[in-house]
Amino acid sequence: MSDTDVIIIGAGASGLMCAIEAGKRGRKVLVLDHANKAGKKILMSGGGRCNFTNYSIEPNNYISHNPHFCKSALSRYTQWDFLALIGRYQIPFHERDHGQLFCNDSAKDILELLLAECDKAGVVVQLNTHIDSVERLNDLFHLKTNNGNFTCQSLVVATGGLSIPKMGATPLGYKIAEQFGIKVLPTSAGLVPFTLQPEDKEKFSALSGIAVPCVVSNNRQSFSENVLFTHRGLSGPAILQISSYWRAGEEIVINLLPQVNLETELKSKRQQKVKNKLKTILEGYLPKRLVSSFLPEDLLDLSLQDLSDKQIQRVADQLHCWTIKPNGTEGYRTAEVTSGGVDCDAVSSKTMESKQVQGLYFVGEVLDVTGWLGGYNFQWAWSSAWCAGQYC
């Protein structure tokens, strides 16, 4: 039986960050993970470049049953704090759309920074370790694993969610919460592509690979980004974003031409005596294959001069207000995050400690806090873990 001050389950973004902060306070810290390598999701994120934070982090970029919960952590360890850490390691990075920040070279830079900081703080990271059981006896946590048994005063659950099971995602964190009587809210795949109903899939399968800037909306939210047609359905940033706000059976509305008022444009061209076919004009705005999938050939072959106001309105409605009911999502297999999780009402927003079990902490994605696409989930990992690291 080996005893230590703090055990952190999970060697991902939040687990390593928490370990660094606890280690800096002189705590003896052990990080356990069942994977053969630390930070696997860090390495694959952002196409291998790791979208590690965003210039603009606000609480309204997060979804939670308790929308106020994330405010404290995000204000106490900000994107600027993480950028200062990046600066100390001279990691080159660049900004993409909407304030998203990526490594210039490789996500390895972020992982190496975290492991170097762990090393400096005297943190021990032990991989290939499966947790068989967790118990609390005499104010200590007792962990049985395939690599020996451990005890600790503070136990931090940084196990992530259910997204991308091939990277080793498991429900362990939720099971630990439930074992100690802590409520876990229903989980679902977030930031995930949609699959289509069989008839829509057949109709739009020819568009696979086409991406267009769109505005995608439902009754609660709206995002302006690219939509990508795939052989399974719809993907791209706008779809991933709206998926976190979508409920099964709901329709979404897609404006395929947000940059023009098509009705005004077509009527104006008709008035200018433009004689082109409707098809030719629309192909100036949208890919050819897309135009012919959305409108009937006999209508597309008409000259603009032969179109009635009613037909023009029909064309505009079809392209500005494409209403579609997804069949579902691709699920955890391709989801970037897991929505839902450990109920934030059961956890202190200041310390990330369970309100009912002293010494038990939850950080990162295992909590019911889901960020938007664009570095928000990494920032939640850094912020929540930093907070727990000051107390665990």
mmCIF file of N, CA, C and O in Angstrom, residues 74-144:
data_model
loop_
_atom_site.group_PDB
_atom_site.id
_atom_site.type_symbol
_atom_site.label_atom_id
_atom_site.label_comp_id
_atom_site.label_asym_id
_atom_site.label_seq_id
_atom_site.Cartn_x
_atom_site.Cartn_y
_atom_site.Cartn_z
ATOM 1 N N LEU A 74 -13.430 30.484 -14.531
ATOM 2 C CA LEU A 74 -12.976 31.174 -15.751
ATOM 3 C C LEU A 74 -12.423 32.566 -15.441
ATOM 4 O O LEU A 74 -11.562 33.065 -16.163
ATOM 5 N N SER A 75 -12.911 33.171 -14.348
ATOM 6 C CA SER A 75 -12.414 34.518 -14.014
ATOM 7 C C SER A 75 -11.120 34.443 -13.203
ATOM 8 O O SER A 75 -10.337 35.391 -13.179
ATOM 9 N N ARG A 76 -10.867 33.310 -12.541
ATOM 10 C CA ARG A 76 -9.681 33.203 -11.697
ATOM 11 C C ARG A 76 -8.471 32.646 -12.425
ATOM 12 O O ARG A 76 -7.334 32.964 -12.092
ATOM 13 N N TYR A 77 -8.694 31.800 -13.418
ATOM 14 C CA TYR A 77 -7.588 31.363 -14.282
ATOM 15 C C TYR A 77 -8.066 31.557 -15.717
ATOM 16 O O TYR A 77 -8.886 30.806 -16.222
ATOM 17 N N THR A 78 -7.574 32.603 -16.350
ATOM 18 C CA THR A 78 -8.110 33.044 -17.644
ATOM 19 C C THR A 78 -7.253 32.543 -18.810
ATOM 20 O O THR A 78 -6.170 31.969 -18.613
ATOM 21 N N GLN A 79 -7.740 32.830 -20.017
ATOM 22 C CA GLN A 79 -6.956 32.507 -21.224
ATOM 23 C C GLN A 79 -5.601 33.220 -21.203
ATOM 24 O O GLN A 79 -4.602 32.697 -21.698
ATOM 25 N N TRP A 80 -5.567 34.430 -20.583
ATOM 26 C CA TRP A 80 -4.309 35.202 -20.531
ATOM 27 C C TRP A 80 -3.301 34.516 -19.609
ATOM 28 O O TRP A 80 -2.096 34.556 -19.853
ATOM 29 N N ASP A 81 -3.801 33.870 -18.564
ATOM 30 C CA ASP A 81 -2.910 33.122 -17.677
ATOM 31 C C ASP A 81 -2.291 31.939 -18.415
ATOM 32 O O ASP A 81 -1.093 31.663 -18.281
ATOM 33 N N PHE A 82 -3.116 31.255 -19.209
ATOM 34 C CA PHE A 82 -2.565 30.113 -19.949
ATOM 35 C C PHE A 82 -1.599 30.593 -21.038
ATOM 36 O O PHE A 82 -0.559 29.979 -21.274
ATOM 37 N N LEU A 83 -1.921 31.737 -21.653
ATOM 38 C CA LEU A 83 -1.022 32.290 -22.678
ATOM 39 C C LEU A 83 0.320 32.712 -22.073
ATOM 40 O O LEU A 83 1.366 32.597 -22.717
ATOM 41 N N ALA A 84 0.287 33.155 -20.819
ATOM 42 C CA ALA A 84 1.552 33.512 -20.140
ATOM 43 C C ALA A 84 2.407 32.261 -19.954
ATOM 44 O O ALA A 84 3.640 32.296 -20.124
ATOM 45 N N LEU A 85 1.768 31.145 -19.645
ATOM 46 C CA LEU A 85 2.490 29.860 -19.495
ATOM 47 C C LEU A 85 3.091 29.422 -20.830
ATOM 48 O O LEU A 85 4.259 29.019 -20.908
ATOM 49 N N ILE A 86 2.291 29.542 -21.898
ATOM 50 C CA ILE A 86 2.767 29.230 -23.258
ATOM 51 C C ILE A 86 3.980 30.110 -23.596
ATOM 52 O O ILE A 86 4.958 29.655 -24.183
ATOM 53 N N GLY A 87 3.883 31.382 -23.190
ATOM 54 C CA GLY A 87 4.960 32.345 -23.459
ATOM 55 C C GLY A 87 6.260 31.954 -22.776
ATOM 56 O O GLY A 87 7.345 32.108 -23.349
ATOM 57 N N ARG A 88 6.147 31.439 -21.540
ATOM 58 C CA ARG A 88 7.359 31.037 -20.817
ATOM 59 C C ARG A 88 8.084 29.900 -21.529
ATOM 60 O O ARG A 88 9.293 29.768 -21.431
ATOM 61 N N TYR A 89 7.336 29.085 -22.239
ATOM 62 C CA TYR A 89 7.940 27.972 -22.988
ATOM 63 C C TYR A 89 8.195 28.327 -24.456
ATOM 64 O O TYR A 89 8.602 27.487 -25.240
ATOM 65 N N GLN A 90 7.897 29.593 -24.784
ATOM 66 C CA GLN A 90 8.138 30.116 -26.148
ATOM 67 C C GLN A 90 7.517 29.214 -27.217
ATOM 68 O O GLN A 90 8.142 28.927 -28.255
ATOM 69 N N ILE A 91 6.291 28.792 -26.962
ATOM 70 C CA ILE A 91 5.588 27.945 -27.945
ATOM 71 C C ILE A 91 4.948 28.852 -28.993
ATOM 72 O O ILE A 91 4.119 29.708 -28.655
ATOM 73 N N PRO A 92 5.340 28.701 -30.256
ATOM 74 C CA PRO A 92 4.741 29.560 -31.286
ATOM 75 C C PRO A 92 3.295 29.128 -31.574
ATOM 76 O O PRO A 92 2.993 27.939 -31.626
ATOM 77 N N PHE A 93 2.406 30.123 -31.709
ATOM 78 C CA PHE A 93 0.995 29.811 -31.980
ATOM 79 C C PHE A 93 0.415 30.854 -32.926
ATOM 80 O O PHE A 93 1.028 31.891 -33.191
ATOM 81 N N HIS A 94 -0.770 30.562 -33.451
ATOM 82 C CA HIS A 94 -1.435 31.509 -34.350
ATOM 83 C C HIS A 94 -2.933 31.533 -34.077
ATOM 84 O O HIS A 94 -3.482 30.602 -33.492
ATOM 85 N N GLU A 95 -3.550 32.631 -34.518
ATOM 86 C CA GLU A 95 -4.996 32.790 -34.350
ATOM 87 C C GLU A 95 -5.700 32.414 -35.650
ATOM 88 O O GLU A 95 -5.264 32.781 -36.739
ATOM 89 N N ARG A 96 -6.793 31.674 -35.528
ATOM 90 C CA ARG A 96 -7.664 31.402 -36.682
ATOM 91 C C ARG A 96 -8.981 32.137 -36.448
ATOM 92 O O ARG A 96 -9.072 32.976 -35.557
ATOM 93 N N ASP A 97 -10.017 31.816 -37.233
ATOM 94 C CA ASP A 97 -11.300 32.514 -37.107
ATOM 95 C C ASP A 97 -11.810 32.507 -35.675
ATOM 96 O O ASP A 97 -11.591 31.542 -34.926
ATOM 97 N N HIS A 98 -12.536 33.562 -35.330
ATOM 98 C CA HIS A 98 -13.254 33.646 -34.047
ATOM 99 C C HIS A 98 -12.327 33.518 -32.833
ATOM 100 O O HIS A 98 -12.720 32.957 -31.809
ATOM 101 N N GLY A 99 -11.096 34.002 -32.952
ATOM 102 C CA GLY A 99 -10.197 34.040 -31.793
ATOM 103 C C GLY A 99 -9.598 32.709 -31.372
ATOM 104 O O GLY A 99 -8.999 32.595 -30.303
ATOM 105 N N GLN A 100 -9.746 31.669 -32.226
ATOM 106 C CA GLN A 100 -9.229 30.345 -31.862
ATOM 107 C C GLN A 100 -7.702 30.325 -31.968
ATOM 108 O O GLN A 100 -7.146 30.761 -32.962
ATOM 109 N N LEU A 101 -7.045 29.765 -30.936
ATOM 110 C CA LEU A 101 -5.579 29.746 -30.907
ATOM 111 C C LEU A 101 -5.048 28.321 -31.038
ATOM 112 O O LEU A 101 -5.475 27.421 -30.312
ATOM 113 N N PHE A 102 -4.115 28.145 -31.968
ATOM 114 C CA PHE A 102 -3.531 26.835 -32.275
ATOM 115 C C PHE A 102 -2.011 26.911 -32.221
ATOM 116 O O PHE A 102 -1.422 27.953 -32.511
ATOM 117 N N CYS A 103 -1.386 25.788 -31.901
ATOM 118 C CA CYS A 103 0.078 25.694 -31.998
ATOM 119 C C CYS A 103 0.491 25.798 -33.463
ATOM 120 O O CYS A 103 -0.176 25.245 -34.340
ATOM 121 N N ASN A 104 1.603 26.478 -33.721
ATOM 122 C CA ASN A 104 2.143 26.530 -35.092
ATOM 123 C C ASN A 104 2.663 25.167 -35.513
ATOM 124 O O ASN A 104 2.518 24.751 -36.658
ATOM 125 N N ASP A 105 3.322 24.478 -34.576
ATOM 126 C CA ASP A 105 4.021 23.247 -34.939
ATOM 127 C C ASP A 105 3.197 22.006 -34.616
ATOM 128 O O ASP A 105 2.751 21.315 -35.510
ATOM 129 N N SER A 106 2.990 21.737 -33.333
ATOM 130 C CA SER A 106 2.347 20.477 -32.966
ATOM 131 C C SER A 106 1.729 20.555 -31.581
ATOM 132 O O SER A 106 2.233 21.263 -30.695
ATOM 133 N N ALA A 107 0.656 19.790 -31.389
ATOM 134 C CA ALA A 107 0.014 19.663 -30.074
ATOM 135 C C ALA A 107 0.999 19.100 -29.040
ATOM 136 O O ALA A 107 0.824 19.289 -27.834
ATOM 137 N N LYS A 108 2.036 18.428 -29.525
ATOM 138 C CA LYS A 108 3.075 17.884 -28.624
ATOM 139 C C LYS A 108 3.675 18.977 -27.762
ATOM 140 O O LYS A 108 4.103 18.735 -26.639
ATOM 141 N N ASP A 109 3.728 20.209 -28.311
ATOM 142 C CA ASP A 109 4.297 21.337 -27.550
ATOM 143 C C ASP A 109 3.526 21.555 -26.245
ATOM 144 O O ASP A 109 4.118 21.839 -25.206
ATOM 145 N N ILE A 110 2.202 21.443 -26.314
ATOM 146 C CA ILE A 110 1.365 21.645 -25.121
ATOM 147 C C ILE A 110 1.576 20.500 -24.128
ATOM 148 O O ILE A 110 1.753 20.723 -22.922
ATOM 149 N N LEU A 111 1.567 19.277 -24.646
ATOM 150 C CA LEU A 111 1.744 18.121 -23.763
ATOM 151 C C LEU A 111 3.124 18.150 -23.103
ATOM 152 O O LEU A 111 3.250 17.902 -21.896
ATOM 153 N N GLU A 112 4.155 18.490 -23.879
ATOM 154 C CA GLU A 112 5.517 18.537 -23.316
ATOM 155 C C GLU A 112 5.628 19.614 -22.243
ATOM 156 O O GLU A 112 6.304 19.429 -21.230
ATOM 157 N N LEU A 113 4.944 20.753 -22.458
ATOM 158 C CA LEU A 113 4.910 21.822 -21.446
ATOM 159 C C LEU A 113 4.303 21.280 -20.141
ATOM 160 O O LEU A 113 4.868 21.469 -19.060
ATOM 161 N N LEU A 114 3.151 20.611 -20.259
ATOM 162 C CA LEU A 114 2.457 20.099 -19.057
ATOM 163 C C LEU A 114 3.322 19.066 -18.326
ATOM 164 O O LEU A 114 3.420 19.093 -17.096
ATOM 165 N N LEU A 115 3.957 18.175 -19.084
ATOM 166 C CA LEU A 115 4.779 17.137 -18.452
ATOM 167 C C LEU A 115 6.035 17.738 -17.821
ATOM 168 O O LEU A 115 6.481 17.304 -16.753
ATOM 169 N N ALA A 116 6.590 18.779 -18.468
ATOM 170 C CA ALA A 116 7.771 19.457 -17.899
ATOM 171 C C ALA A 116 7.394 20.152 -16.590
ATOM 172 O O ALA A 116 8.141 20.107 -15.603
ATOM 173 N N GLU A 117 6.217 20.785 -16.570
ATOM 174 C CA GLU A 117 5.744 21.448 -15.349
ATOM 175 C C GLU A 117 5.469 20.429 -14.245
ATOM 176 O O GLU A 117 5.737 20.682 -13.070
ATOM 177 N N CYS A 118 4.912 19.273 -14.628
ATOM 178 C CA CYS A 118 4.675 18.191 -13.652
ATOM 179 C C CYS A 118 6.007 17.756 -13.036
ATOM 180 O O CYS A 118 6.130 17.568 -11.819
ATOM 181 N N ASP A 119 6.996 17.603 -13.900
ATOM 182 C CA ASP A 119 8.323 17.171 -13.466
ATOM 183 C C ASP A 119 8.909 18.161 -12.456
ATOM 184 O O ASP A 119 9.421 17.776 -11.408
ATOM 185 N N LYS A 120 8.783 19.455 -12.792
ATOM 186 C CA LYS A 120 9.290 20.507 -11.911
ATOM 187 C C LYS A 120 8.611 20.486 -10.541
ATOM 188 O O LYS A 120 9.210 20.811 -9.527
ATOM 189 N N ALA A 121 7.302 20.114 -10.564
ATOM 190 C CA ALA A 121 6.517 20.134 -9.321
ATOM 191 C C ALA A 121 6.588 18.793 -8.580
ATOM 192 O O ALA A 121 5.899 18.602 -7.581
ATOM 193 N N GLY A 122 7.433 17.878 -9.091
ATOM 194 C CA GLY A 122 7.628 16.598 -8.406
ATOM 195 C C GLY A 122 6.454 15.633 -8.537
ATOM 196 O O GLY A 122 6.285 14.720 -7.725
ATOM 197 N N VAL A 123 5.640 15.834 -9.572
ATOM 198 C CA VAL A 123 4.464 14.972 -9.794
ATOM 199 C C VAL A 123 4.901 13.644 -10.416
ATOM 200 O O VAL A 123 5.746 13.620 -11.311
ATOM 201 N N VAL A 124 4.321 12.550 -9.942
ATOM 202 C CA VAL A 124 4.580 11.229 -10.539
ATOM 203 C C VAL A 124 3.385 10.864 -11.422
ATOM 204 O O VAL A 124 2.232 10.929 -10.972
ATOM 205 N N VAL A 125 3.659 10.523 -12.678
ATOM 206 C CA VAL A 125 2.599 10.085 -13.603
ATOM 207 C C VAL A 125 2.782 8.598 -13.859
ATOM 208 O O VAL A 125 3.840 8.172 -14.332
ATOM 209 N N GLN A 126 1.758 7.825 -13.528
ATOM 210 C CA GLN A 126 1.828 6.369 -13.703
ATOM 211 C C GLN A 126 0.764 5.927 -14.713
ATOM 212 O O GLN A 126 -0.427 6.105 -14.483
ATOM 213 N N LEU A 127 1.214 5.359 -15.834
ATOM 214 C CA LEU A 127 0.307 4.958 -16.918
ATOM 215 C C LEU A 127 -0.004 3.461 -16.833
ATOM 216 O O LEU A 127 0.454 2.770 -15.927
ATOM 217 N N ASN A 128 -0.811 2.986 -17.789
ATOM 218 C CA ASN A 128 -1.198 1.561 -17.837
ATOM 219 C C ASN A 128 -1.743 1.068 -16.488
ATOM 220 O O ASN A 128 -1.505 -0.057 -16.077
ATOM 221 N N THR A 129 -2.476 1.952 -15.816
ATOM 222 C CA THR A 129 -3.001 1.618 -14.485
ATOM 223 C C THR A 129 -4.528 1.680 -14.494
ATOM 224 O O THR A 129 -5.101 2.759 -14.703
ATOM 225 N N HIS A 130 -5.153 0.546 -14.284
ATOM 226 C CA HIS A 130 -6.617 0.455 -14.279
ATOM 227 C C HIS A 130 -7.130 0.490 -12.841
ATOM 228 O O HIS A 130 -6.631 -0.252 -11.989
ATOM 229 N N ILE A 131 -8.100 1.340 -12.599
ATOM 230 C CA ILE A 131 -8.684 1.437 -11.247
ATOM 231 C C ILE A 131 -9.715 0.329 -11.078
ATOM 232 O O ILE A 131 -10.691 0.264 -11.834
ATOM 233 N N ASP A 132 -9.504 -0.540 -10.107
ATOM 234 C CA ASP A 132 -10.477 -1.615 -9.846
ATOM 235 C C ASP A 132 -11.547 -1.170 -8.852
ATOM 236 O O ASP A 132 -12.716 -1.516 -8.997
ATOM 237 N N SER A 133 -11.153 -0.402 -7.826
ATOM 238 C CA SER A 133 -12.158 0.079 -6.861
ATOM 239 C C SER A 133 -11.643 1.310 -6.133
ATOM 240 O O SER A 133 -10.433 1.530 -6.024
ATOM 241 N N VAL A 134 -12.602 2.102 -5.660
ATOM 242 C CA VAL A 134 -12.299 3.294 -4.862
ATOM 243 C C VAL A 134 -13.173 3.229 -3.614
ATOM 244 O O VAL A 134 -14.386 3.034 -3.718
ATOM 245 N N GLU A 135 -12.563 3.390 -2.446
ATOM 246 C CA GLU A 135 -13.331 3.399 -1.197
ATOM 247 C C GLU A 135 -12.848 4.543 -0.326
ATOM 248 O O GLU A 135 -11.710 5.013 -0.488
ATOM 249 N N ARG A 136 -13.686 4.968 0.602
ATOM 250 C CA ARG A 136 -13.249 6.007 1.547
ATOM 251 C C ARG A 136 -13.367 5.449 2.955
ATOM 252 O O ARG A 136 -14.454 5.079 3.392
ATOM 253 N N LEU A 137 -12.229 5.358 3.637
ATOM 254 C CA LEU A 137 -12.190 4.819 4.997
ATOM 255 C C LEU A 137 -11.330 5.727 5.863
ATOM 256 O O LEU A 137 -10.215 6.121 5.447
ATOM 257 N N ASN A 138 -11.826 6.066 7.026
ATOM 258 C CA ASN A 138 -11.065 6.905 7.982
ATOM 259 C C ASN A 138 -10.485 8.166 7.338
ATOM 260 O O ASN A 138 -9.293 8.461 7.468
ATOM 261 N N ASP A 139 -11.334 8.875 6.581
ATOM 262 C CA ASP A 139 -10.937 10.143 5.924
ATOM 263 C C ASP A 139 -9.873 9.972 4.840
ATOM 264 O O ASP A 139 -9.288 10.961 4.382
ATOM 265 N N LEU A 140 -9.599 8.749 4.429
ATOM 266 C CA LEU A 140 -8.653 8.526 3.323
ATOM 267 C C LEU A 140 -9.359 7.772 2.197
ATOM 268 O O LEU A 140 -10.275 6.978 2.437
ATOM 269 N N PHE A 141 -8.894 8.029 0.979
ATOM 270 C CA PHE A 141 -9.399 7.263 -0.168
ATOM 271 C C PHE A 141 -8.453 6.087 -0.409
ATOM 272 O O PHE A 141 -7.230 6.263 -0.389
ATOM 273 N N HIS A 142 -9.016 4.926 -0.638
ATOM 274 C CA HIS A 142 -8.243 3.712 -0.904
ATOM 275 C C HIS A 142 -8.536 3.265 -2.327
ATOM 276 O O HIS A 142 -9.693 3.003 -2.655
ATOM 277 N N LEU A 143 -7.501 3.183 -3.144
ATOM 278 C CA LEU A 143 -7.676 2.766 -4.538
ATOM 279 C C LEU A 143 -6.984 1.427 -4.761
ATOM 280 O O LEU A 143 -5.804 1.268 -4.411
ATOM 281 N N LYS A 144 -7.719 0.490 -5.341
ATOM 282 C CA LYS A 144 -7.116 -0.774 -5.758
ATOM 283 C C LYS A 144 -6.946 -0.714 -7.275
ATOM 284 O O LYS A 144 -7.881 -0.366 -7.993
#
